[in-house]
Short mmCIF file of C-alpha atoms and ligand atoms in Angstrom, two decimals:
data_model
loop_
_atom_site.label_atom_id
_atom_site.label_comp_id
_atom_site.label_asym_id
_atom_site.label_seq_id
_atom_site.Cartn_x
_atom_site.Cartn_y
_atom_site.Cartn_z
CA MET A 605 -0.14 18.88 -12.91
CA LYS A 606 -0.95 22.51 -12.43
CA LEU A 607 -4.60 22.92 -11.44
CA HIS A 608 -6.88 25.76 -12.53
CA TYR A 609 -8.27 27.77 -9.61
CA ALA A 610 -10.92 30.44 -9.34
CA SER A 611 -8.35 32.17 -7.18
CA GLU A 612 -4.83 30.82 -6.84
CA PRO A 613 -4.05 29.50 -3.30
CA THR A 614 -1.23 31.09 -1.35
CA ALA A 615 1.40 28.76 0.11
CA SER A 616 -0.17 29.03 3.54
CA GLN A 617 -3.59 28.12 2.12
CA TRP A 618 -2.11 25.16 0.27
CA TRP A 619 -0.49 23.86 3.46
CA ASN A 620 -3.72 24.32 5.43
CA TRP A 621 -5.83 21.17 5.63
CA ARG A 622 -9.00 23.16 6.18
CA TRP A 623 -8.42 25.03 2.93
CA GLN A 624 -7.86 21.69 1.18
CA LEU A 625 -11.15 20.28 2.50
CA GLU A 626 -13.10 23.46 1.79
CA HIS A 627 -11.86 23.37 -1.81
CA ALA A 628 -12.32 19.64 -2.33
CA ALA A 629 -14.18 18.57 -5.47
CA HIS A 630 -17.55 16.85 -4.90
CA ASP A 631 -18.59 16.33 -8.50
CA LEU A 632 -17.29 15.87 -12.02
CA GLU A 633 -17.89 19.53 -12.92
CA GLU A 634 -15.54 20.68 -10.16
CA VAL A 635 -12.94 18.11 -11.20
CA ALA A 636 -13.18 19.23 -14.84
CA ALA A 637 -12.73 22.86 -13.77
CA TYR A 638 -9.61 22.01 -11.73
CA LEU A 639 -8.14 20.00 -14.58
CA GLY A 640 -9.06 22.64 -17.15
CA VAL A 641 -11.00 20.24 -19.40
CA GLU A 642 -14.58 20.11 -20.71
CA PRO A 643 -16.98 18.38 -18.26
CA SER A 644 -18.23 16.29 -21.20
CA ARG A 645 -14.98 14.35 -20.98
CA PHE A 646 -16.47 12.68 -17.91
CA ASP A 647 -19.90 11.86 -19.37
CA SER A 648 -19.25 8.12 -19.08
CA CYS A 649 -18.54 8.52 -15.34
CA ARG A 650 -21.81 10.16 -14.32
CA GLU A 651 -23.83 7.11 -13.36
CA ALA A 652 -20.99 5.74 -11.25
CA ALA A 653 -20.60 9.13 -9.55
CA GLU A 654 -24.25 9.00 -8.56
CA ARG A 655 -23.94 5.53 -7.02
CA TYR A 656 -20.58 6.18 -5.33
CA PRO A 657 -20.04 9.91 -4.78
CA LEU A 658 -16.78 11.62 -5.62
CA PHE A 659 -14.66 13.46 -3.06
CA VAL A 660 -11.08 14.58 -3.63
CA THR A 661 -8.82 17.39 -2.36
CA PRO A 662 -7.04 19.77 -4.77
CA TYR A 663 -3.79 18.44 -3.29
CA TYR A 664 -4.45 14.87 -4.37
CA LEU A 665 -5.83 15.91 -7.75
CA SER A 666 -2.66 17.94 -8.40
CA LEU A 667 -0.59 14.75 -8.22
CA ALA A 668 -2.07 13.61 -11.55
CA GLN A 669 0.28 14.05 -14.47
CA SER A 670 -2.44 14.17 -17.13
CA ALA A 671 -6.20 14.69 -17.35
CA GLU A 672 -6.66 11.21 -18.86
CA LEU A 673 -8.90 8.78 -16.97
CA THR A 674 -6.07 6.25 -17.20
CA ASP A 675 -3.77 8.42 -15.06
CA PRO A 676 -2.90 6.35 -11.94
CA ILE A 677 -3.88 9.20 -9.62
CA LEU A 678 -7.17 9.97 -11.37
CA ARG A 679 -8.00 6.26 -11.49
CA GLN A 680 -7.96 6.26 -7.68
CA CYS A 681 -10.27 9.25 -7.26
CA ILE A 682 -12.49 9.73 -10.36
CA PRO A 683 -15.55 7.49 -10.74
CA SER A 684 -15.47 5.13 -13.69
CA ASP A 685 -18.29 3.40 -15.52
CA GLU A 686 -16.48 0.14 -14.69
CA GLU A 687 -17.75 0.58 -11.10
CA ILE A 688 -21.29 -0.20 -12.20
CA ARG A 689 -20.53 -2.66 -15.02
CA ASN A 690 -19.15 -6.20 -14.75
CA GLN A 691 -19.27 -6.35 -10.98
CA GLN A 692 -20.21 -10.06 -10.89
CA GLY A 693 -18.94 -11.85 -7.81
CA GLY A 694 -18.70 -8.63 -5.86
CA ASP A 695 -20.15 -8.39 -2.38
CA PRO A 696 -20.88 -5.14 -0.52
CA ASP A 697 -19.46 -6.61 2.74
CA ALA A 698 -17.01 -9.25 1.53
CA LEU A 699 -15.17 -9.41 4.86
CA ALA A 700 -18.34 -10.00 6.89
CA GLU A 701 -17.25 -7.29 9.31
CA ASP A 702 -20.85 -6.75 10.23
CA ALA A 703 -20.97 -10.37 11.51
CA HIS A 704 -17.77 -10.33 13.65
CA SER A 705 -18.81 -7.44 15.82
CA PRO A 706 -19.36 -8.34 19.52
CA VAL A 707 -20.23 -4.75 20.49
CA PRO A 708 -21.00 -1.88 18.13
CA ARG A 709 -17.95 -0.64 16.17
CA LEU A 710 -15.60 -3.35 17.43
CA VAL A 711 -14.52 -6.20 15.11
CA HIS A 712 -12.74 -9.02 16.97
CA ARG A 713 -11.51 -11.58 14.47
CA TYR A 714 -7.98 -12.48 15.61
CA SER A 715 -7.42 -13.33 19.25
CA ASP A 716 -4.79 -10.75 20.18
CA ARG A 717 -6.06 -7.74 18.22
CA ALA A 718 -9.35 -6.02 17.63
CA LEU A 719 -10.46 -3.31 15.24
CA PHE A 720 -12.46 -0.26 16.28
CA VAL A 721 -14.42 1.75 13.71
CA THR A 722 -14.35 5.47 14.55
CA GLY A 723 -16.68 6.80 11.87
CA ASN A 724 -16.97 6.88 8.13
CA ILE A 725 -15.50 10.24 7.20
CA CYS A 726 -12.46 10.11 4.92
CA ALA A 727 -10.29 12.74 3.27
CA MET A 728 -11.02 11.17 -0.12
CA HIS A 729 -13.35 8.61 -1.63
CA CYS A 730 -10.88 6.04 -2.95
CA ARG A 731 -12.49 4.26 -5.87
CA HIS A 732 -11.19 0.86 -4.72
CA CYS A 733 -12.44 1.25 -1.13
CA MET A 734 -13.75 -1.91 0.52
CA ARG A 735 -16.11 0.22 2.58
CA LYS A 736 -17.66 2.13 -0.32
CA ARG A 737 -21.02 0.63 0.63
CA ASP A 738 -20.93 2.89 3.71
CA TRP A 739 -20.21 6.23 2.02
CA SER A 740 -23.86 7.15 1.83
CA LYS A 741 -24.53 6.31 5.49
CA CYS A 742 -23.51 8.65 8.25
CA LEU A 743 -21.52 7.12 11.10
CA PRO A 744 -20.68 9.91 13.56
CA PRO A 745 -17.77 9.73 16.03
CA PRO A 746 -18.37 7.22 18.85
CA THR A 747 -20.49 8.30 21.79
CA ASP A 748 -19.21 7.90 25.34
CA ASP A 749 -21.52 4.89 25.73
CA GLU A 750 -20.14 3.19 22.63
CA LEU A 751 -16.60 3.87 23.77
CA SER A 752 -17.22 2.42 27.21
CA ALA A 753 -18.92 -0.64 25.71
CA ALA A 754 -15.79 -1.22 23.60
CA THR A 755 -13.32 -0.66 26.44
CA GLY A 756 -15.49 -2.83 28.69
CA TYR A 757 -15.32 -5.66 26.15
CA LEU A 758 -11.54 -5.27 25.94
CA ALA A 759 -11.20 -5.31 29.72
CA ASP A 760 -13.12 -8.62 29.70
CA HIS A 761 -10.87 -9.93 26.90
CA PRO A 762 -7.31 -9.34 28.11
CA GLU A 763 -6.00 -11.48 25.24
CA VAL A 764 -6.46 -8.40 23.03
CA ARG A 765 -3.07 -6.66 23.13
CA GLU A 766 -3.49 -4.40 20.14
CA VAL A 767 -6.35 -2.12 19.12
CA LEU A 768 -6.61 -1.09 15.47
CA ILE A 769 -8.26 2.30 15.28
CA SER A 770 -9.78 2.53 11.86
CA GLY A 771 -12.66 4.18 10.03
CA GLY A 772 -13.39 5.74 7.62
CA ASP A 773 -10.33 7.63 8.66
CA PRO A 774 -9.57 8.24 12.36
CA LEU A 775 -7.30 11.17 11.47
CA MET A 776 -10.39 13.00 10.18
CA LEU A 777 -11.97 13.02 13.65
CA PRO A 778 -12.20 16.23 15.64
CA GLU A 779 -9.08 16.36 17.85
CA ASP A 780 -11.09 16.08 21.08
CA ASP A 781 -12.77 12.88 19.90
CA LEU A 782 -9.48 11.40 18.78
CA ARG A 783 -7.78 12.21 22.09
CA LYS A 784 -10.69 10.71 24.01
CA ILE A 785 -10.46 7.48 22.00
CA VAL A 786 -6.67 7.22 22.43
CA LYS A 787 -6.95 7.78 26.17
CA ALA A 788 -9.86 5.36 26.59
CA PHE A 789 -8.12 2.44 24.88
CA SER A 790 -4.77 3.25 26.49
CA ALA A 791 -6.44 3.06 29.90
CA VAL A 792 -7.26 -0.64 29.40
CA PRO A 793 -4.31 -2.33 31.17
CA SER A 794 -4.12 -5.31 28.79
CA VAL A 795 -3.97 -3.11 25.67
CA GLU A 796 -0.29 -2.64 24.80
CA ILE A 797 -0.31 -1.10 21.32
CA LEU A 798 -2.52 1.23 19.31
CA ARG A 799 -2.47 0.95 15.52
CA PHE A 800 -4.15 3.68 13.48
CA GLY A 801 -5.22 2.95 9.92
CA SER A 802 -5.31 6.13 7.84
CA ARG A 803 -5.02 7.41 4.31
CA VAL A 804 -4.66 11.02 5.50
CA PRO A 805 -0.83 11.06 5.18
CA CYS A 806 -1.34 10.22 1.49
CA VAL A 807 -4.39 12.23 0.45
CA LEU A 808 -4.35 15.13 2.94
CA PRO A 809 -0.80 15.25 4.39
CA GLN A 810 -1.38 18.83 5.52
CA ARG A 811 -3.64 17.43 8.27
CA VAL A 812 -0.65 15.82 9.98
CA THR A 813 0.72 18.41 12.38
CA PRO A 814 2.98 18.08 15.44
CA ARG A 815 -0.19 18.53 17.50
CA LEU A 816 -1.95 15.63 15.77
CA ALA A 817 1.11 13.41 16.18
CA ALA A 818 1.15 14.25 19.89
CA ILE A 819 -2.49 13.16 20.21
CA LEU A 820 -1.81 9.82 18.51
CA SER A 821 1.07 9.09 20.86
CA CYS A 822 -0.49 10.42 24.08
CA GLY A 823 -1.30 6.87 25.29
CA LYS A 824 0.14 3.45 24.55
CA PRO A 825 2.89 3.07 21.89
CA ALA A 826 1.41 4.19 18.58
CA TRP A 827 1.80 2.79 15.08
CA LEU A 828 0.21 4.22 11.99
CA ALA A 829 -0.59 2.04 8.99
CA CYS A 830 -0.84 4.40 6.03
CA HIS A 831 -1.99 3.67 2.51
CA PHE A 832 0.21 4.72 -0.43
CA ASN A 833 -0.31 3.01 -3.77
CA HIS A 834 1.87 4.88 -6.24
CA PRO A 835 5.29 6.62 -6.14
CA TRP A 836 3.77 9.91 -7.38
CA GLU A 837 2.00 10.08 -4.01
CA LEU A 838 5.32 10.64 -2.20
CA THR A 839 5.76 14.41 -2.15
CA LYS A 840 7.35 17.14 -0.04
CA GLU A 841 4.02 17.52 1.76
CA VAL A 842 4.13 13.81 2.67
CA SER A 843 7.74 14.16 3.75
CA ALA A 844 6.70 16.88 6.22
CA ALA A 845 3.84 14.73 7.53
CA CYS A 846 6.11 11.73 8.04
CA ASP A 847 8.67 13.89 9.84
CA PHE A 848 6.03 15.12 12.28
CA LEU A 849 4.87 11.57 12.94
CA ASN A 850 8.41 10.29 13.38
CA ARG A 851 9.41 13.03 15.75
CA GLY A 852 6.11 12.54 17.56
CA GLU A 853 7.02 8.88 18.23
CA VAL A 854 4.48 7.41 15.87
CA SER A 855 6.01 4.47 13.96
CA MET A 856 4.79 3.85 10.43
CA VAL A 857 4.03 0.99 8.10
CA ASN A 858 2.30 1.07 4.71
CA GLN A 859 -0.48 -1.06 3.28
CA SER A 860 -0.82 -0.85 -0.50
CA VAL A 861 -3.56 -2.33 -2.60
CA LEU A 862 -2.59 -3.94 -5.88
CA LEU A 863 -4.74 -2.05 -8.41
CA LYS A 864 -5.10 -2.84 -12.08
CA GLY A 865 -4.10 0.16 -14.18
CA VAL A 866 -2.60 1.96 -11.18
CA ASN A 867 0.34 0.02 -9.79
CA ASP A 868 0.19 -3.51 -11.20
CA ASN A 869 3.79 -3.77 -12.27
CA ALA A 870 7.08 -4.46 -10.53
CA GLU A 871 8.76 -1.25 -11.62
CA ILE A 872 6.11 1.04 -10.09
CA LEU A 873 5.76 -0.97 -6.89
CA GLY A 874 9.54 -1.37 -6.51
CA LYS A 875 9.89 2.39 -6.74
CA LEU A 876 7.06 2.93 -4.23
CA PHE A 877 8.40 0.44 -1.69
CA THR A 878 12.02 1.62 -1.79
CA SER A 879 10.94 5.28 -1.65
CA LEU A 880 8.74 4.65 1.40
CA LEU A 881 11.84 3.65 3.39
CA LYS A 882 13.25 7.14 2.79
CA PHE A 883 10.15 8.52 4.52
CA HIS A 884 10.75 6.11 7.45
CA VAL A 885 7.75 4.01 6.44
CA LYS A 886 8.11 0.21 6.30
CA PRO A 887 6.09 -1.48 3.52
CA TYR A 888 3.95 -3.97 5.44
CA TYR A 889 1.26 -5.42 3.19
CA LEU A 890 0.51 -5.49 -0.52
CA PHE A 891 -3.14 -6.57 -0.64
CA HIS A 892 -4.82 -8.27 -3.51
CA GLY A 893 -8.14 -6.47 -4.06
CA ASP A 894 -11.11 -7.83 -2.13
CA PRO A 895 -14.15 -8.89 -4.17
CA ILE A 896 -16.05 -5.71 -3.36
CA GLU A 897 -19.05 -4.66 -5.40
CA GLY A 898 -18.01 -1.49 -7.22
CA ALA A 899 -14.29 -2.30 -7.13
CA MET A 900 -14.04 -5.59 -9.03
CA HIS A 901 -12.40 -3.91 -12.03
CA PHE A 902 -9.28 -3.14 -9.97
CA ARG A 903 -8.55 -6.82 -9.28
CA THR A 904 -5.54 -8.29 -11.05
CA GLY A 905 -5.74 -11.95 -10.05
CA VAL A 906 -3.53 -13.40 -7.32
CA GLU A 907 -1.08 -14.83 -9.89
CA ALA A 908 -0.25 -11.33 -11.15
CA GLY A 909 0.60 -10.26 -7.60
CA LEU A 910 2.80 -13.30 -7.01
CA LYS A 911 4.64 -12.61 -10.24
CA ILE A 912 5.36 -9.04 -9.16
CA MET A 913 6.57 -10.23 -5.75
CA ASP A 914 8.83 -12.72 -7.52
CA GLN A 915 10.25 -9.98 -9.73
CA LEU A 916 10.97 -7.81 -6.68
CA ARG A 917 12.46 -10.55 -4.52
CA GLY A 918 16.24 -10.09 -4.24
CA ARG A 919 16.16 -6.99 -6.43
CA ILE A 920 15.07 -4.46 -3.81
CA SER A 921 15.99 -4.20 -0.14
CA GLY A 922 14.40 -6.89 1.97
CA MET A 923 13.19 -4.10 4.26
CA ALA A 924 11.22 -2.65 1.35
CA LEU A 925 9.38 -5.90 0.57
CA PRO A 926 5.85 -6.15 1.99
CA ALA A 927 3.94 -9.37 2.54
CA PHE A 928 1.55 -10.11 -0.32
CA ALA A 929 -1.81 -10.97 1.20
CA PHE A 930 -5.55 -11.12 0.77
CA ASP A 931 -8.56 -11.56 2.99
CA LEU A 932 -10.54 -14.79 2.84
CA PRO A 933 -14.27 -14.30 2.24
CA GLY A 934 -16.67 -14.39 5.15
CA GLY A 935 -14.14 -12.85 7.54
CA LYS A 936 -12.00 -16.00 7.71
CA GLY A 937 -8.84 -13.93 8.00
CA LYS A 938 -5.78 -12.97 6.02
CA ILE A 939 -3.66 -15.25 3.86
CA ARG A 940 -0.05 -14.34 3.11
CA LEU A 941 1.35 -15.77 -0.10
CA GLN A 942 4.94 -16.16 -1.26
CA PRO A 943 6.13 -16.93 -4.78
CA GLU A 944 6.92 -20.66 -5.01
CA GLU A 945 10.57 -21.08 -4.06
CA VAL A 946 10.85 -24.83 -3.41
CA LEU A 947 11.09 -26.43 -6.84
CA ARG A 948 11.40 -30.12 -6.01
CA ARG A 949 13.33 -32.61 -3.91
CA THR A 950 16.29 -34.66 -5.03
CA PRO A 951 15.90 -38.48 -4.86
CA GLU A 952 17.68 -38.23 -1.47
CA GLY A 953 14.96 -35.85 -0.28
CA VAL A 954 17.06 -32.67 -0.36
CA PRO A 955 14.90 -29.66 -1.29
CA VAL A 956 15.89 -27.68 -4.38
CA PHE A 957 15.14 -23.96 -4.35
CA ARG A 958 14.86 -21.38 -7.07
CA SER A 959 17.21 -18.46 -6.32
CA TRP A 960 16.23 -14.88 -7.07
CA LEU A 961 18.28 -15.18 -10.29
CA GLY A 962 16.40 -18.30 -11.30
CA GLU A 963 19.17 -20.82 -10.54
CA GLU A 964 18.27 -24.20 -9.05
CA VAL A 965 20.11 -24.62 -5.76
CA ALA A 966 19.88 -27.59 -3.39
CA TYR A 967 19.81 -26.81 0.31
CA PRO A 968 20.37 -29.78 2.62
CA ASP A 969 17.92 -28.77 5.29
CA GLY A 970 19.24 -31.00 8.04
CA ARG A 971 16.38 -33.45 7.98
CA GLY A 972 16.75 -37.23 7.62
C1 PLP B 1207 -6.48 -7.13 9.00
C2 PLP B 1207 -7.13 -7.17 10.28
C3 PLP B 1207 -6.38 -7.11 11.47
C4 PLP B 1207 -4.88 -6.96 11.49
O1 PLP B 1207 -4.17 -8.03 10.98
P1 PLP B 1207 -2.57 -7.96 10.92
O2 PLP B 1207 -2.15 -9.17 10.18
O3 PLP B 1207 -2.08 -7.92 12.33
O4 PLP B 1207 -2.20 -6.70 10.21
C5 PLP B 1207 -7.06 -7.19 12.66
N1 PLP B 1207 -8.40 -7.30 12.71
C6 PLP B 1207 -9.15 -7.35 11.59
C7 PLP B 1207 -10.61 -7.48 11.72
C8 PLP B 1207 -8.54 -7.29 10.34
O5 PLP B 1207 -9.29 -7.33 9.23
S1 SF4 B 1208 -9.41 6.38 3.05
FE1 SF4 B 1208 -9.64 4.15 3.30
S2 SF4 B 1208 -11.73 3.89 4.13
FE2 SF4 B 1208 -11.60 5.97 3.27
S3 SF4 B 1208 -12.33 5.80 1.17
FE3 SF4 B 1208 -10.10 5.58 1.09
S4 SF4 B 1208 -9.75 3.33 1.21
FE4 SF4 B 1208 -11.88 3.74 1.90
#
């Protein structure tokens, strides 16, 4: 929707990421002014905004199609009183990342890949974030000592072939810091792939420039896992960002989170996943929400996710289908789930499958 500005941005201001960050909203008053509504509309959100601060660019806010709190864009960026009510079962660090860290900032959970935390600055405070516990802390970019401790660990653990560079958001780092990190990890001979995790292409696409793409790909082959949750997030600004990344030899996948009231139906997700392919982005994961304190109200239940995956199976391109997954508590790793497709076995032991149209079809699988 059209936002209300104190002074209307020019096209070059709109496409400038610094302008977007300088004009980001930090509180409910600024959001109300942009949306052209009375601040009292957000009275119920105040307590949540104090616990988990708000931060959103005009660009992302403009993707909303109404000023209602139920709008799928606003639901991802405006605090809600649900964040501080009914949060039973939520944990601030459900993935026990703090416990799987051999050296500061490095999380080594799976043998062949490790995750490096670059800082905690993001281009938006996503209301469903699993790291919202860290928003109030300040984690600056890594020092040279921290970086050499991490690369030293990786040199001693040549089984790690892939480094996930995450945050916060690594694309929010100063360019010199980002380049230093890319070069340091690329210099470890056993590291073959860098994977960046970033929501910048979605919430601040203006930040993706040919220069930034060149930094990401200045070392080992680079992949970027972005985070789109709704088809309204795919805009001409995103198209430009994806073009720069593509031409800059950065391959892309997408990780969505299944969010109640945002994208928890097959029609919306089908549209998102098929549209992502047009931007050269392969849908990779659809995550069920982690039991994070402050984000419990977004969880749908695993069954709801399986049902959506079942509705999409066979109906959209196989390339557009992500894996449906969730993280086990205590950092025990990811679980990928498929809708049940084996129905039963015939008396002769032949498995009977359920086709995408619901027919029962036996498939002699060559055993016995
Ligand atoms: C999710 C995750 C990974 C990556 O797992 P993939 O299945 O390869 O995407 C790696 N390390 C940690 C700590 C993770 O949480
Ligand atoms: S960009 Fe990622 S880490 Fe940052 S607030 Fe959003 S979900 Fe959390």
